[in-house]
């Protein structure tokens, strides 16, 4: 009787979910059809299926606009993203371990300090950041962007790692201490292997932020040979017009690597994110 009573409600719920899924698919449909349209059809019939599928848009987008090609920009994005994520995993996990295992007041104060770092908008410090990096010769290269993103995203990494570590049992660490193991050995041999779920979360969340960022990379990389994908795609947008089919083709190319990585690590992403929130 219970299943019969709730069956109509379940059917309505499923219909609503299907409609919602279709709504979510509209941007992807628009992205796909505009990416293969001829130039004129982008403006004359933007929502219709293209009369001629132009796969050459992807090749032209890959070549770029005469400056940095999309292939070189893709490599720059990979370097900046991988470098930033690697540093965040290393520094974030070590910092969070100190905070999570410190029972004194200083541990709580450090945790609050990093949480405040998540809340504060970095835009209000963009001028001193630019001045500092320029004085160090780090404007217009990948190393500068790696340092910048690491500093800005470290609070998020510490927050996720610390939340996950507080839920881990101390038994293995205490046993290793009895056997004479130092703090460094305990962390790298015992604790860090247990952090794989939250490490995947940190890698995906921060990697997506770095990969998709446009504002900071436009300011710090514009006009240099270290341009990343978002800045290179901006080259298709002119002062009076834009080649949106080229932009959309470049977007299709740019989302492929990050989407593949997310699909590969999505299970660990959810495990780590849930662990961080629970704590």
Short mmCIF file of C-alpha atoms in Angstrom, two decimals:
data_model
loop_
_atom_site.label_atom_id
_atom_site.label_comp_id
_atom_site.label_asym_id
_atom_site.label_seq_id
_atom_site.Cartn_x
_atom_site.Cartn_y
_atom_site.Cartn_z
CA UNK A 1 0.00 0.00 0.00
CA UNK A 2 2.83 2.40 0.78
CA UNK A 3 4.47 1.94 -2.61
CA UNK A 4 1.12 2.43 -4.39
CA UNK A 5 0.39 5.59 -2.42
CA UNK A 6 3.66 7.27 -3.34
CA UNK A 7 3.91 6.06 -6.95
CA UNK A 8 2.22 9.15 -8.53
CA UNK A 9 4.48 11.45 -6.53
CA UNK A 10 7.52 9.48 -7.66
CA UNK A 11 6.38 9.76 -11.29
CA UNK A 12 5.98 13.53 -10.97
CA UNK A 13 9.42 13.75 -9.38
CA UNK A 14 11.00 11.80 -12.23
CA UNK A 15 9.32 14.01 -14.84
CA UNK A 16 10.61 17.12 -13.06
CA UNK A 17 14.12 15.69 -12.91
CA UNK A 18 14.00 14.88 -16.63
CA UNK A 19 12.83 18.40 -17.47
CA UNK A 20 15.53 19.86 -15.25
CA UNK A 21 18.15 17.68 -16.97
CA UNK A 22 16.95 18.93 -20.37
CA UNK A 23 17.26 22.52 -19.19
CA UNK A 24 20.81 21.83 -18.00
CA UNK A 25 21.63 20.34 -21.42
CA UNK A 26 20.64 23.50 -23.33
CA UNK A 27 24.02 25.26 -22.85
CA UNK A 28 25.87 22.12 -24.00
CA UNK A 29 23.62 21.87 -27.06
CA UNK A 30 24.27 25.52 -27.89
CA UNK A 31 28.01 25.05 -27.35
CA UNK A 32 28.11 22.06 -29.69
CA UNK A 33 26.08 23.54 -32.56
CA UNK A 34 27.77 26.96 -32.55
CA UNK A 35 31.21 25.33 -32.55
CA UNK A 36 30.51 23.71 -35.95
CA UNK A 37 28.57 26.55 -37.62
CA UNK A 38 29.74 28.77 -40.49
CA UNK A 39 30.49 32.36 -39.52
CA UNK A 40 27.28 33.94 -40.82
CA UNK A 41 24.91 31.37 -39.32
CA UNK A 42 26.14 32.20 -35.83
CA UNK A 43 24.33 35.54 -36.12
CA UNK A 44 21.48 34.73 -38.52
CA UNK A 45 20.31 31.45 -36.92
CA UNK A 46 22.10 31.03 -33.57
CA UNK A 47 19.81 28.37 -32.05
CA UNK A 48 19.12 26.28 -35.16
CA UNK A 49 21.05 23.21 -36.22
CA UNK A 50 23.81 24.20 -38.68
CA UNK A 51 23.04 23.79 -42.37
CA UNK A 52 26.67 22.79 -42.90
CA UNK A 53 28.81 21.20 -40.20
CA UNK A 54 32.21 22.91 -40.32
CA UNK A 55 34.68 20.71 -38.45
CA UNK A 56 37.44 22.98 -39.72
CA UNK A 57 36.47 25.41 -36.96
CA UNK A 58 38.33 23.20 -34.50
CA UNK A 59 41.48 23.21 -36.63
CA UNK A 60 41.32 26.99 -37.07
CA UNK A 61 40.70 27.49 -33.36
CA UNK A 62 43.66 25.23 -32.61
CA UNK A 63 45.94 27.42 -34.75
CA UNK A 64 44.86 30.53 -32.85
CA UNK A 65 44.76 34.13 -33.99
CA UNK A 66 48.39 34.69 -34.93
CA UNK A 67 49.76 35.03 -31.41
CA UNK A 68 49.92 32.04 -29.10
CA UNK A 69 48.27 28.99 -30.67
CA UNK A 70 45.75 26.93 -28.77
CA UNK A 71 48.20 24.03 -28.55
CA UNK A 72 50.83 26.17 -26.84
CA UNK A 73 48.16 27.75 -24.63
CA UNK A 74 46.94 24.27 -23.70
CA UNK A 75 50.46 23.31 -22.64
CA UNK A 76 50.76 26.50 -20.58
CA UNK A 77 47.44 25.74 -18.87
CA UNK A 78 48.61 22.21 -18.07
CA UNK A 79 51.89 23.50 -16.61
CA UNK A 80 50.19 26.13 -14.44
CA UNK A 81 47.41 23.79 -13.31
CA UNK A 82 49.61 20.78 -12.53
CA UNK A 83 52.22 22.93 -10.81
CA UNK A 84 49.63 24.70 -8.68
CA UNK A 85 47.74 21.55 -7.74
CA UNK A 86 50.97 19.72 -6.82
CA UNK A 87 52.07 22.54 -4.52
CA UNK A 88 48.61 22.79 -2.97
CA UNK A 89 48.52 19.07 -2.22
CA UNK A 90 51.97 19.15 -0.63
CA UNK A 91 51.66 22.39 1.35
CA UNK A 92 47.96 22.02 2.12
CA UNK A 93 48.25 18.51 3.53
CA UNK A 94 51.28 19.37 5.67
CA UNK A 95 49.70 22.54 7.04
CA UNK A 96 46.40 20.81 7.73
CA UNK A 97 48.19 17.96 9.52
CA UNK A 98 49.78 20.43 11.92
CA UNK A 99 46.41 22.11 12.52
CA UNK A 100 44.39 18.91 12.87
CA UNK A 101 46.81 17.26 15.29
CA UNK A 102 47.45 20.36 17.40
CA UNK A 103 45.20 20.27 20.45
CA UNK A 104 46.35 23.65 21.74
CA UNK A 105 44.68 26.97 21.05
CA UNK A 106 47.13 27.86 18.30
CA UNK A 107 45.72 25.05 16.14
CA UNK A 108 42.23 26.51 16.28
CA UNK A 109 43.52 30.02 15.57
CA UNK A 110 45.44 28.83 12.52
CA UNK A 111 42.34 27.05 11.25
CA UNK A 112 40.26 30.23 11.62
CA UNK A 113 43.02 32.19 9.85
CA UNK A 114 42.80 29.95 6.79
CA UNK A 115 39.00 29.92 6.80
CA UNK A 116 39.03 33.73 6.75
CA UNK A 117 41.37 33.46 3.76
CA UNK A 118 38.61 31.64 1.87
CA UNK A 119 36.07 34.36 2.62
CA UNK A 120 38.15 37.44 1.76
CA UNK A 121 37.97 38.44 -1.94
CA UNK A 122 41.38 38.47 -3.60
CA UNK A 123 40.26 41.23 -6.00
CA UNK A 124 40.81 43.89 -3.33
CA UNK A 125 44.53 43.02 -3.27
CA UNK A 126 45.07 42.76 -7.02
CA UNK A 127 47.20 45.94 -7.28
CA UNK A 128 49.72 45.04 -4.54
CA UNK A 129 49.83 41.47 -5.88
CA UNK A 130 50.70 42.72 -9.36
CA UNK A 131 53.33 45.11 -7.99
CA UNK A 132 54.93 42.40 -5.88
CA UNK A 133 55.09 39.85 -8.68
CA UNK A 134 56.41 42.42 -11.15
CA UNK A 135 59.19 43.42 -8.76
CA UNK A 136 60.14 39.74 -8.50
CA UNK A 137 60.07 39.29 -12.28
CA UNK A 138 57.19 36.83 -12.10
CA UNK A 139 54.68 38.63 -14.34
CA UNK A 140 54.16 37.00 -17.72
CA UNK A 141 55.45 33.51 -16.90
CA UNK A 142 54.10 30.23 -15.57
CA UNK A 143 56.07 30.29 -12.32
CA UNK A 144 54.45 33.55 -11.28
CA UNK A 145 50.97 32.17 -11.91
CA UNK A 146 51.77 28.99 -9.97
CA UNK A 147 52.97 31.04 -6.98
CA UNK A 148 49.94 33.34 -7.20
CA UNK A 149 47.34 30.58 -7.45
CA UNK A 150 49.03 28.56 -4.70
CA UNK A 151 48.83 31.47 -2.30
CA UNK A 152 45.21 32.24 -3.15
CA UNK A 153 43.94 28.65 -3.04
CA UNK A 154 45.97 27.34 -0.09
CA UNK A 155 43.20 28.25 2.43
CA UNK A 156 40.71 26.08 0.53
CA UNK A 157 43.13 23.15 0.44
CA UNK A 158 43.89 23.47 4.17
CA UNK A 159 40.18 23.66 5.00
CA UNK A 160 39.38 20.44 3.11
CA UNK A 161 42.43 18.53 4.35
CA UNK A 162 41.98 19.59 7.99
CA UNK A 163 38.32 18.60 7.99
CA UNK A 164 39.14 15.19 6.58
CA UNK A 165 42.09 14.56 8.94
CA UNK A 166 40.03 15.31 12.03
CA UNK A 167 37.80 12.38 11.11
CA UNK A 168 40.76 9.97 10.83
CA UNK A 169 41.54 7.70 13.81
CA UNK A 170 44.82 8.24 15.67
CA UNK A 171 45.51 4.56 16.36
CA UNK A 172 48.03 3.97 13.56
CA UNK A 173 49.91 7.18 14.33
CA UNK A 174 50.16 6.36 18.02
CA UNK A 175 51.39 2.85 17.23
CA UNK A 176 54.04 4.27 14.89
CA UNK A 177 55.16 6.73 17.57
CA UNK A 178 55.59 3.87 20.03
CA UNK A 179 57.81 2.15 17.44
CA UNK A 180 59.99 5.26 17.26
CA UNK A 181 58.77 6.82 14.02
CA UNK A 182 59.14 10.59 13.67
CA UNK A 183 56.44 13.04 12.64
CA UNK A 184 57.63 13.21 9.05
CA UNK A 185 57.69 9.46 8.59
CA UNK A 186 54.26 9.10 10.24
CA UNK A 187 52.76 11.67 7.91
CA UNK A 188 54.22 10.45 4.62
CA UNK A 189 54.05 6.70 5.33
CA UNK A 190 50.78 6.44 7.28
CA UNK A 191 48.62 9.57 7.09
CA UNK A 192 49.11 10.76 3.52
CA UNK A 193 48.09 7.44 1.88
CA UNK A 194 44.79 7.71 3.79
CA UNK A 195 44.16 11.13 2.24
CA UNK A 196 43.55 9.90 -1.30
CA UNK A 197 39.82 10.79 -1.36
CA UNK A 198 40.32 14.35 -0.12
CA UNK A 199 43.42 14.73 -2.29
CA UNK A 200 41.25 13.99 -5.32
CA UNK A 201 38.79 16.61 -4.07
CA UNK A 202 41.51 19.22 -3.67
CA UNK A 203 42.98 18.38 -7.07
CA UNK A 204 39.65 18.63 -8.89
CA UNK A 205 38.31 21.74 -7.16
CA UNK A 206 41.50 23.78 -7.32
CA UNK A 207 42.40 22.41 -10.74
CA UNK A 208 39.08 23.54 -12.19
CA UNK A 209 39.50 27.00 -10.65
CA UNK A 210 42.98 27.44 -12.10
CA UNK A 211 42.07 25.92 -15.48
CA UNK A 212 39.01 28.14 -15.96
CA UNK A 213 40.30 31.38 -14.44
CA UNK A 214 40.26 34.31 -16.83
CA UNK A 215 40.55 37.46 -14.73
CA UNK A 216 43.93 36.83 -13.09
CA UNK A 217 45.49 35.23 -16.15
CA UNK A 218 44.38 38.12 -18.37
CA UNK A 219 46.04 40.60 -16.00
CA UNK A 220 49.27 38.69 -15.39
CA UNK A 221 49.77 36.88 -18.74
CA UNK A 222 48.21 39.10 -21.42
CA UNK A 223 50.61 39.73 -24.29
CA UNK A 224 53.17 37.15 -23.13
CA UNK A 225 54.12 33.79 -24.62
CA UNK A 226 52.86 32.11 -21.44
CA UNK A 227 49.19 32.78 -22.26
CA UNK A 228 46.84 30.04 -21.09
CA UNK A 229 43.67 28.79 -22.76
CA UNK A 230 41.22 31.41 -21.42
CA UNK A 231 43.49 34.27 -22.51
CA UNK A 232 44.20 32.69 -25.91
CA UNK A 233 40.47 32.21 -26.52
CA UNK A 234 39.94 35.89 -25.82
CA UNK A 235 41.93 36.56 -28.98
CA UNK A 236 38.86 35.62 -31.05
CA UNK A 237 36.93 38.51 -29.48
CA UNK A 238 37.63 41.76 -31.31
CA UNK A 239 36.80 45.36 -30.48
CA UNK A 240 33.66 45.46 -32.63
CA UNK A 241 32.81 41.82 -33.27
CA UNK A 242 33.61 38.30 -32.14
CA UNK A 243 34.01 34.98 -33.95
CA UNK A 244 31.81 33.03 -31.58
CA UNK A 245 32.11 29.78 -33.52
CA UNK A 246 35.88 29.91 -32.96
CA UNK A 247 35.39 30.77 -29.30
CA UNK A 248 32.97 27.88 -28.80
CA UNK A 249 35.24 25.45 -30.67
CA UNK A 250 38.11 26.52 -28.41
CA UNK A 251 35.89 26.04 -25.35
CA UNK A 252 35.09 22.48 -26.49
CA UNK A 253 38.81 21.78 -26.74
CA UNK A 254 39.56 23.35 -23.36
CA UNK A 255 36.91 21.47 -21.37
CA UNK A 256 37.90 18.04 -22.67
CA UNK A 257 40.96 17.48 -20.38
CA UNK A 258 39.33 18.71 -17.17
CA UNK A 259 36.13 16.77 -17.90
CA UNK A 260 38.10 13.57 -18.48
CA UNK A 261 39.98 14.06 -15.21
CA UNK A 262 36.77 14.68 -13.30
CA UNK A 263 35.10 11.56 -14.72
CA UNK A 264 38.18 9.56 -13.76
CA UNK A 265 38.28 10.82 -10.15
CA UNK A 266 34.65 11.69 -9.39
CA UNK A 267 34.14 8.93 -6.80
CA UNK A 268 37.09 10.05 -4.69
CA UNK A 269 35.99 13.65 -5.19
CA UNK A 270 32.63 12.98 -3.53
CA UNK A 271 34.23 10.95 -0.71
CA UNK A 272 36.71 13.68 0.12
CA UNK A 273 34.21 16.52 -0.14
CA UNK A 274 31.75 14.72 2.14
CA UNK A 275 34.49 14.05 4.69
CA UNK A 276 35.51 17.70 4.73
CA UNK A 277 31.95 18.97 5.16
CA UNK A 278 31.03 16.52 7.95
CA UNK A 279 33.78 17.78 10.16
#
